[in-house]
């Protein structure tokens, strides 16, 4: 029988301090479940970032029904990729089949467009920024909607991945419809939960950091089933994740702080 305890989390970010706690079993926690339990950090950081932008006279323009970002190439950390897979597996029929079919159609469209191989290289350190941008632009031209997008709204909003929570713009919302021709100004958060989870996963499996396109989440998890069982001591994982988050935030702060470019 597992016993649970609360582990404190303290993050000192350029936007402010976050104090939270996470409840984890004392014998170990799966990395996928830890990722799920940490999603709230992204929401708190996003709220802090939105308030900071407001103090500079900029308001977040994202609204329900504005879903251009749900057709962009969305990279997930492996733990969140496994989280999405497990969430789909818990769905009742026929809902589950509907969602799985949407993922399958997205993969088929990428294959027909000649983009699938390039998409699978996302996060490769040898890939140049120019190539990465070209792939993202080609993906957006395909207008592949997120499999969970319904009526131009997120159907899994409470459990959406961290990158979706952290993506906020202060530019005119209509610009998002053509992001490669018009100016998009994002709220530059110093907390990057997905990036931190990616590095934690890489350290645990002793592989290079990897990112997974959202629409390939089911495919990737089937090919990497270890993500569903990967676990470690909860205190060690929490401490390592906090260190990764803090390190990423410190890099932003060293460059003048996340809002220096928006002031």
Tab-separated table of C-alpha atoms in Angstrom:
chain	number	residue	atom	x	y	z
A	1	UNK	CA	0.000	0.000	0.000
A	2	UNK	CA	1.343	3.394	-1.028
A	3	UNK	CA	1.491	6.310	1.353
A	4	UNK	CA	1.441	9.854	0.035
A	5	UNK	CA	3.117	13.014	1.176
A	6	UNK	CA	3.366	16.603	0.035
A	7	UNK	CA	6.607	17.902	-1.451
A	8	UNK	CA	7.166	21.690	-1.367
A	9	UNK	CA	8.090	23.596	-4.527
A	10	UNK	CA	9.628	27.064	-4.420
A	11	UNK	CA	10.542	28.836	-7.663
A	12	UNK	CA	12.097	32.287	-7.800
A	13	UNK	CA	11.361	33.584	-11.286
A	14	UNK	CA	11.892	37.027	-12.809
A	15	UNK	CA	8.085	37.372	-12.809
A	16	UNK	CA	7.910	36.562	-9.101
A	17	UNK	CA	7.975	33.686	-6.626
A	18	UNK	CA	5.847	30.556	-6.948
A	19	UNK	CA	5.249	28.500	-3.832
A	20	UNK	CA	3.340	25.255	-4.279
A	21	UNK	CA	3.285	21.647	-3.204
A	22	UNK	CA	2.690	18.382	-4.996
A	23	UNK	CA	1.292	15.180	-3.508
A	24	UNK	CA	3.289	12.098	-4.507
A	25	UNK	CA	3.524	8.470	-3.340
A	26	UNK	CA	6.472	7.816	-1.043
A	27	UNK	CA	7.751	4.770	-2.950
A	28	UNK	CA	8.141	6.430	-6.294
A	29	UNK	CA	6.157	8.227	-8.964
A	30	UNK	CA	5.836	7.715	-12.697
A	31	UNK	CA	7.297	10.570	-14.720
A	32	UNK	CA	4.095	10.816	-16.771
A	33	UNK	CA	2.045	11.355	-13.626
A	34	UNK	CA	4.536	13.887	-12.275
A	35	UNK	CA	4.186	15.863	-15.513
A	36	UNK	CA	0.413	15.880	-15.102
A	37	UNK	CA	0.637	17.046	-11.496
A	38	UNK	CA	3.027	19.860	-12.445
A	39	UNK	CA	0.809	21.433	-15.122
A	40	UNK	CA	-0.551	23.928	-12.616
A	41	UNK	CA	2.877	25.569	-12.431
A	42	UNK	CA	2.533	26.606	-16.066
A	43	UNK	CA	-0.885	28.121	-15.423
A	44	UNK	CA	0.405	30.085	-12.416
A	45	UNK	CA	3.420	31.327	-14.389
A	46	UNK	CA	1.165	32.309	-17.303
A	47	UNK	CA	-1.060	34.340	-14.994
A	48	UNK	CA	1.999	36.069	-13.555
A	49	UNK	CA	3.296	36.779	-17.034
A	50	UNK	CA	-0.038	38.201	-18.166
A	51	UNK	CA	-0.091	40.549	-15.163
A	52	UNK	CA	3.492	41.635	-15.844
A	53	UNK	CA	2.619	42.366	-19.468
A	54	UNK	CA	-0.413	44.342	-18.276
A	55	UNK	CA	1.792	46.535	-16.130
A	56	UNK	CA	3.690	47.402	-19.295
A	57	UNK	CA	0.448	48.391	-21.000
A	58	UNK	CA	0.049	45.182	-23.013
A	59	UNK	CA	-2.972	42.904	-22.762
A	60	UNK	CA	-3.112	39.242	-23.730
A	61	UNK	CA	-5.269	39.033	-26.854
A	62	UNK	CA	-5.911	35.264	-26.773
A	63	UNK	CA	-9.623	34.430	-26.517
A	64	UNK	CA	-11.832	31.375	-26.820
A	65	UNK	CA	-12.562	30.792	-30.495
A	66	UNK	CA	-9.179	32.147	-31.560
A	67	UNK	CA	-7.508	28.851	-32.412
A	68	UNK	CA	-4.818	29.597	-34.990
A	69	UNK	CA	-2.204	28.380	-32.506
A	70	UNK	CA	-4.004	25.019	-32.440
A	71	UNK	CA	-2.863	24.563	-36.047
A	72	UNK	CA	0.774	25.304	-35.384
A	73	UNK	CA	3.488	22.729	-34.822
A	74	UNK	CA	3.207	22.140	-31.059
A	75	UNK	CA	6.217	20.350	-29.510
A	76	UNK	CA	5.668	18.256	-26.397
A	77	UNK	CA	8.085	16.854	-23.852
A	78	UNK	CA	8.157	13.031	-23.775
A	79	UNK	CA	6.452	12.921	-20.336
A	80	UNK	CA	3.575	15.074	-21.610
A	81	UNK	CA	3.443	12.962	-24.762
A	82	UNK	CA	2.856	9.908	-22.577
A	83	UNK	CA	0.292	11.886	-20.598
A	84	UNK	CA	-1.696	12.653	-23.756
A	85	UNK	CA	-1.560	8.992	-24.791
A	86	UNK	CA	-2.834	7.783	-21.431
A	87	UNK	CA	-5.578	10.395	-21.406
A	88	UNK	CA	-6.838	9.140	-24.772
A	89	UNK	CA	-6.733	5.536	-23.529
A	90	UNK	CA	-9.110	6.408	-20.683
A	91	UNK	CA	-11.752	7.813	-23.017
A	92	UNK	CA	-14.967	5.824	-23.448
A	93	UNK	CA	-16.063	4.626	-26.868
A	94	UNK	CA	-16.916	5.967	-29.361
A	95	UNK	CA	-15.081	9.108	-28.188
A	96	UNK	CA	-11.753	7.302	-28.022
A	97	UNK	CA	-11.996	6.032	-31.597
A	98	UNK	CA	-12.954	9.496	-32.834
A	99	UNK	CA	-9.850	11.054	-31.289
A	100	UNK	CA	-7.538	8.232	-32.388
A	101	UNK	CA	-8.828	8.581	-35.955
A	102	UNK	CA	-8.012	12.306	-35.889
A	103	UNK	CA	-4.438	11.550	-34.843
A	104	UNK	CA	-4.168	8.896	-37.565
A	105	UNK	CA	-5.492	11.262	-40.238
A	106	UNK	CA	-2.978	13.908	-39.174
A	107	UNK	CA	-0.109	11.436	-39.551
A	108	UNK	CA	-1.419	10.391	-42.964
A	109	UNK	CA	-1.625	14.014	-44.102
A	110	UNK	CA	1.942	14.656	-42.965
A	111	UNK	CA	3.102	11.577	-44.866
A	112	UNK	CA	1.324	12.686	-48.041
A	113	UNK	CA	2.842	16.165	-47.708
A	114	UNK	CA	6.326	14.699	-47.353
A	115	UNK	CA	6.731	16.190	-43.884
A	116	UNK	CA	6.574	13.147	-41.634
A	117	UNK	CA	10.291	12.331	-41.663
A	118	UNK	CA	11.231	15.938	-40.953
A	119	UNK	CA	8.673	16.155	-38.163
A	120	UNK	CA	10.230	13.137	-36.477
A	121	UNK	CA	13.530	15.039	-36.312
A	122	UNK	CA	12.027	17.814	-34.198
A	123	UNK	CA	14.432	18.771	-31.440
A	124	UNK	CA	17.472	17.286	-33.171
A	125	UNK	CA	20.421	19.444	-32.017
A	126	UNK	CA	21.942	19.173	-35.486
A	127	UNK	CA	18.897	20.822	-37.052
A	128	UNK	CA	19.458	24.506	-37.809
A	129	UNK	CA	17.049	27.209	-36.695
A	130	UNK	CA	16.338	27.945	-40.363
A	131	UNK	CA	15.363	24.320	-41.040
A	132	UNK	CA	13.250	24.187	-37.907
A	133	UNK	CA	11.397	27.327	-38.943
A	134	UNK	CA	10.897	26.004	-42.484
A	135	UNK	CA	9.364	22.790	-41.129
A	136	UNK	CA	7.097	24.736	-38.780
A	137	UNK	CA	5.983	26.965	-41.646
A	138	UNK	CA	5.274	23.988	-43.918
A	139	UNK	CA	3.310	22.334	-41.121
A	140	UNK	CA	1.171	25.427	-40.591
A	141	UNK	CA	0.375	25.549	-44.317
A	142	UNK	CA	-1.205	22.105	-43.967
A	143	UNK	CA	-3.702	23.560	-41.441
A	144	UNK	CA	-3.825	20.356	-39.414
A	145	UNK	CA	-5.989	21.072	-36.405
A	146	UNK	CA	-5.095	19.681	-33.004
A	147	UNK	CA	-7.061	16.429	-32.597
A	148	UNK	CA	-8.705	17.914	-29.509
A	149	UNK	CA	-9.862	21.117	-31.232
A	150	UNK	CA	-13.657	21.232	-31.491
A	151	UNK	CA	-15.796	24.239	-32.450
A	152	UNK	CA	-12.567	26.290	-32.418
A	153	UNK	CA	-12.118	25.509	-28.725
A	154	UNK	CA	-9.936	23.106	-26.718
A	155	UNK	CA	-11.915	20.050	-25.646
A	156	UNK	CA	-9.277	19.076	-23.048
A	157	UNK	CA	-8.643	22.546	-21.649
A	158	UNK	CA	-8.218	21.455	-17.982
A	159	UNK	CA	-5.512	18.923	-18.952
A	160	UNK	CA	-3.902	20.726	-21.898
A	161	UNK	CA	-0.079	20.457	-22.061
A	162	UNK	CA	2.170	23.119	-20.552
A	163	UNK	CA	3.213	24.696	-23.842
A	164	UNK	CA	-0.438	25.448	-24.601
A	165	UNK	CA	-0.777	27.161	-21.216
A	166	UNK	CA	2.398	29.174	-21.695
A	167	UNK	CA	1.602	30.419	-25.219
A	168	UNK	CA	0.067	33.883	-24.966
A	169	UNK	CA	0.252	36.787	-27.404
A	170	UNK	CA	-0.201	40.526	-26.984
A	171	UNK	CA	-0.269	41.289	-30.710
A	172	UNK	CA	-3.546	41.667	-32.666
A	173	UNK	CA	-5.301	38.253	-32.707
A	174	UNK	CA	-5.815	38.394	-36.475
A	175	UNK	CA	-2.029	38.288	-36.935
A	176	UNK	CA	-2.007	34.706	-35.652
A	177	UNK	CA	-3.801	33.616	-38.815
A	178	UNK	CA	-0.614	34.340	-40.787
A	179	UNK	CA	2.202	34.077	-38.216
A	180	UNK	CA	4.992	33.842	-40.774
A	181	UNK	CA	4.057	37.056	-42.552
A	182	UNK	CA	2.772	39.169	-39.678
A	183	UNK	CA	4.274	40.120	-36.342
A	184	UNK	CA	3.428	37.907	-33.377
A	185	UNK	CA	4.404	39.175	-29.943
A	186	UNK	CA	4.378	36.510	-27.259
A	187	UNK	CA	4.480	36.990	-23.525
A	188	UNK	CA	8.039	35.730	-22.867
A	189	UNK	CA	7.683	33.547	-19.789
A	190	UNK	CA	10.834	32.464	-18.001
A	191	UNK	CA	9.229	29.199	-16.878
A	192	UNK	CA	9.441	26.489	-19.538
A	193	UNK	CA	7.939	23.378	-17.970
A	194	UNK	CA	8.051	21.333	-21.164
A	195	UNK	CA	11.732	22.102	-21.658
A	196	UNK	CA	12.501	21.165	-18.049
A	197	UNK	CA	10.537	17.901	-18.337
A	198	UNK	CA	12.379	17.066	-21.552
A	199	UNK	CA	15.758	17.399	-19.854
A	200	UNK	CA	14.593	15.407	-16.832
A	201	UNK	CA	13.397	12.605	-19.109
A	202	UNK	CA	16.681	12.654	-21.051
A	203	UNK	CA	18.684	12.347	-17.818
A	204	UNK	CA	16.592	9.401	-16.617
A	205	UNK	CA	16.809	7.419	-19.868
A	206	UNK	CA	20.306	8.628	-20.767
A	207	UNK	CA	19.296	9.917	-24.185
A	208	UNK	CA	19.557	13.305	-25.795
A	209	UNK	CA	16.647	15.691	-25.158
A	210	UNK	CA	13.792	15.088	-27.566
A	211	UNK	CA	10.614	16.899	-28.537
A	212	UNK	CA	7.512	15.237	-29.962
A	213	UNK	CA	5.025	16.987	-32.277
A	214	UNK	CA	1.601	16.925	-30.637
A	215	UNK	CA	-0.041	15.092	-33.532
A	216	UNK	CA	2.569	12.316	-33.267
A	217	UNK	CA	1.927	11.755	-29.553
A	218	UNK	CA	0.096	8.432	-29.938
A	219	UNK	CA	2.554	7.123	-32.515
A	220	UNK	CA	5.611	8.103	-30.452
A	221	UNK	CA	4.270	6.559	-27.235
A	222	UNK	CA	3.474	3.282	-28.958
A	223	UNK	CA	7.079	3.214	-30.217
A	224	UNK	CA	8.477	4.205	-26.808
A	225	UNK	CA	6.312	2.323	-24.267
A	226	UNK	CA	8.924	2.763	-21.531
A	227	UNK	CA	7.593	6.292	-21.002
A	228	UNK	CA	4.540	4.782	-19.321
A	229	UNK	CA	6.546	2.911	-16.689
A	230	UNK	CA	9.505	5.242	-16.154
A	231	UNK	CA	9.596	6.161	-12.462
A	232	UNK	CA	11.973	7.362	-9.778
A	233	UNK	CA	12.031	8.498	-6.175
A	234	UNK	CA	9.570	11.396	-5.911
A	235	UNK	CA	11.862	13.698	-3.940
A	236	UNK	CA	14.683	13.165	-6.429
A	237	UNK	CA	12.427	13.854	-9.400
A	238	UNK	CA	10.885	16.968	-7.862
A	239	UNK	CA	14.288	18.364	-6.898
A	240	UNK	CA	15.734	17.639	-10.340
A	241	UNK	CA	12.753	19.220	-12.087
A	242	UNK	CA	12.865	22.334	-9.895
A	243	UNK	CA	16.584	22.665	-10.631
A	244	UNK	CA	15.904	22.440	-14.375
A	245	UNK	CA	13.123	25.038	-14.196
A	246	UNK	CA	15.271	27.370	-12.110
A	247	UNK	CA	18.249	26.949	-14.444
A	248	UNK	CA	16.167	27.829	-17.502
A	249	UNK	CA	14.709	30.864	-15.721
A	250	UNK	CA	18.185	32.011	-14.681
A	251	UNK	CA	19.311	31.955	-18.309
A	252	UNK	CA	16.447	34.299	-19.217
A	253	UNK	CA	17.239	36.560	-16.295
A	254	UNK	CA	20.918	36.717	-17.284
A	255	UNK	CA	19.824	38.106	-20.639
A	256	UNK	CA	18.025	40.972	-18.931
A	257	UNK	CA	14.821	39.254	-17.850
A	258	UNK	CA	11.965	37.915	-19.956
A	259	UNK	CA	10.270	41.297	-20.325
A	260	UNK	CA	13.315	43.335	-21.256
A	261	UNK	CA	12.512	42.969	-24.970
A	262	UNK	CA	8.920	44.121	-24.457
A	263	UNK	CA	9.483	47.166	-22.283
